[in-house]
Amino acid sequence: MNPLSRARAVVCWLVLFLVGALWIGRQEYVDQHERFFQNTSVAQRMLSQKTVQHEAVLATLAALSHPPSPERLYPSLQPAMPQLLGLGHLPGGVWAGSIDQPPGLPAAVERARQLGRPVTLPIDNARYWLVSPSGWSLLLDARQLVPAADFPPGLANLTLTVGQPPLALLDKQPEDAVPGLTLALQKPLGAASQPFQMRSTRKLTPDAWPWTAWLAWAAASALLVAGAAAWQRSRAEARRQQEQARLAAMARLGTLGEMAAGIAHELNQPLTAILAHTRAAERLLDDEEERPAVRHALLASAEQARRAADIISRMRALVQPSSPARREALDPDALVASLRFLSEPELARQGIRLSWHNASPGARPLGDRVALEQILHNLVQNAADALAGVQGTRHISIEGRAVDGDYQFSVSDTGPGIAADAMPRLFAPFYTTRAQGMGLGLALCDTLAGSMDGRIAARNLSPAGACFTVSLPRAGAAA
Ligand code: ADP
């Protein structure tokens, strides 16, 4: 995996992990909040039941026509009500109680009568008198309402506001414990006479969070991303292989097309000549006197067929690099004579004169006859094409001479010459400026010359025309 896709995979994993972790965290928070709410409600119900019980006791006492004395009553009530610290009443305005009369009691009784229900008379932040309209009063200790152990174990901190400061009923998490998210809920107790505010808080400390689930999700998401990355890689690899196979197939087709076009280009000439010669022979066949002409046409036709066969075998040799081009000392005069025999009728038809001058008689180029013939034939054909639109002198001159260790043929014409921008691309396959051209002639000449350790070059002539030179090693010259 390259560094970029590794970084991308890590980012993907991070995003996936964070989204999942947030969801898990949120679920956990919702669960914790739900549990906290339920536990707090249970505590509120437990405390409320006790306060309602106080009202019931007071109502029962008020209903008694001959109530027992508070000193006797207290010991019988206390075991069932540990929060009860004392009780008493005011029959005829005189206090009778298990403990002393609290200050402010008559006013509290008056208030209770006005409200028609018991009222509280706080002593401190835990103890309070509950005073009924009948004058019966209970001294209660809020600390003893519910034993701490009876509260739901999930509760952390619980306070009850009887007086100031609020009374702590549970204190499992000290105020400055580790920082964390705090859940808080405040509710008044259910009895109308003792509507003390109960407040429950719970801090979600780090250990309350779902670390195991997060860790498992981190591992699972990493596996998921790694799996997805591997799958994507294998898909990309398969695509790459497909693409490579497609390109290779296209390249093979391209080469094949190039080859086919090249072969067609080269074979066109001899096949056209064979057709022309055999048609001429057919026309002359019935005339006894034309027998020599028929023979000549058939011979020429056979010569062209041999040339076509030679071209094909050369092509085969070219695509089989193991078979080296033949080297033999060639006779330039014979070579050009054969070329002229083939091309002159067509050139004459186009009004083109072909001349040959051997400046170094006796010198012999080393090479393959068919390949060299093909090169010269192509150069002459190109020169003829260049002369097609020329008014005035139409002349192609072929010259041969020894130059250093080489034998050099030059094919010059009086055409328009080669455009400056065409010059560097002349020998590239498929470069052509002709509407009917395939741009393979010069590329093939270049390949053929190279296969004989020769080279081909082009230049413009002054005042007009182009000159192509083919240099081949010279027989007898020191290498
Ligand atoms: P084609 O003949 O199919 O165009 P070639 O490879 O034989 O392909 O020639 C490539 C190009 O070189 C031609 O299109 C032409 O522009 C240029 N060229 C070749 N020979 C001559 C010439 N004698 N004079 C001017 N331009 C030439």
PDB file of N, CA, C and O in Angstrom, residues 58 269 332 399 442 447:
ATOM      1  N   LEU A  58     -50.330  11.379  62.422  1.00  0.00           N
ATOM      2  CA  LEU A  58     -50.930  12.571  63.032  1.00  0.00           C
ATOM      3  C   LEU A  58     -52.458  12.538  62.915  1.00  0.00           C
ATOM      4  O   LEU A  58     -53.183  12.870  63.863  1.00  0.00           O
ATOM      5  N   GLN A 269       2.671  -2.270 -55.813  1.00  0.00           N
ATOM      6  CA  GLN A 269       3.415  -1.966 -57.051  1.00  0.00           C
ATOM      7  C   GLN A 269       3.563  -3.217 -57.935  1.00  0.00           C
ATOM      8  O   GLN A 269       3.082  -3.217 -59.067  1.00  0.00           O
ATOM      9  N   PRO A 332      25.946  -1.979 -59.166  1.00  0.00           N
ATOM     10  CA  PRO A 332      24.983  -0.871 -59.184  1.00  0.00           C
ATOM     11  C   PRO A 332      24.336  -0.686 -60.546  1.00  0.00           C
ATOM     12  O   PRO A 332      23.143  -0.376 -60.622  1.00  0.00           O
ATOM     13  N   GLU A 399      22.386   8.765 -58.950  1.00  0.00           N
ATOM     14  CA  GLU A 399      23.840   8.770 -59.066  1.00  0.00           C
ATOM     15  C   GLU A 399      24.428   7.780 -58.091  1.00  0.00           C
ATOM     16  O   GLU A 399      23.873   7.572 -57.009  1.00  0.00           O
ATOM     17  N   LEU A 442       9.304   5.624 -46.422  1.00  0.00           N
ATOM     18  CA  LEU A 442      10.618   6.037 -45.929  1.00  0.00           C
ATOM     19  C   LEU A 442      10.980   5.311 -44.637  1.00  0.00           C
ATOM     20  O   LEU A 442      12.147   4.996 -44.405  1.00  0.00           O
ATOM     21  N   THR A 447      14.529   1.285 -42.178  1.00  0.00           N
ATOM     22  CA  THR A 447      14.733  -0.021 -41.532  1.00  0.00           C
ATOM     23  C   THR A 447      15.591  -0.930 -42.410  1.00  0.00           C
ATOM     24  O   THR A 447      16.503  -1.600 -41.926  1.00  0.00           O
TER      25      THR A 447
END
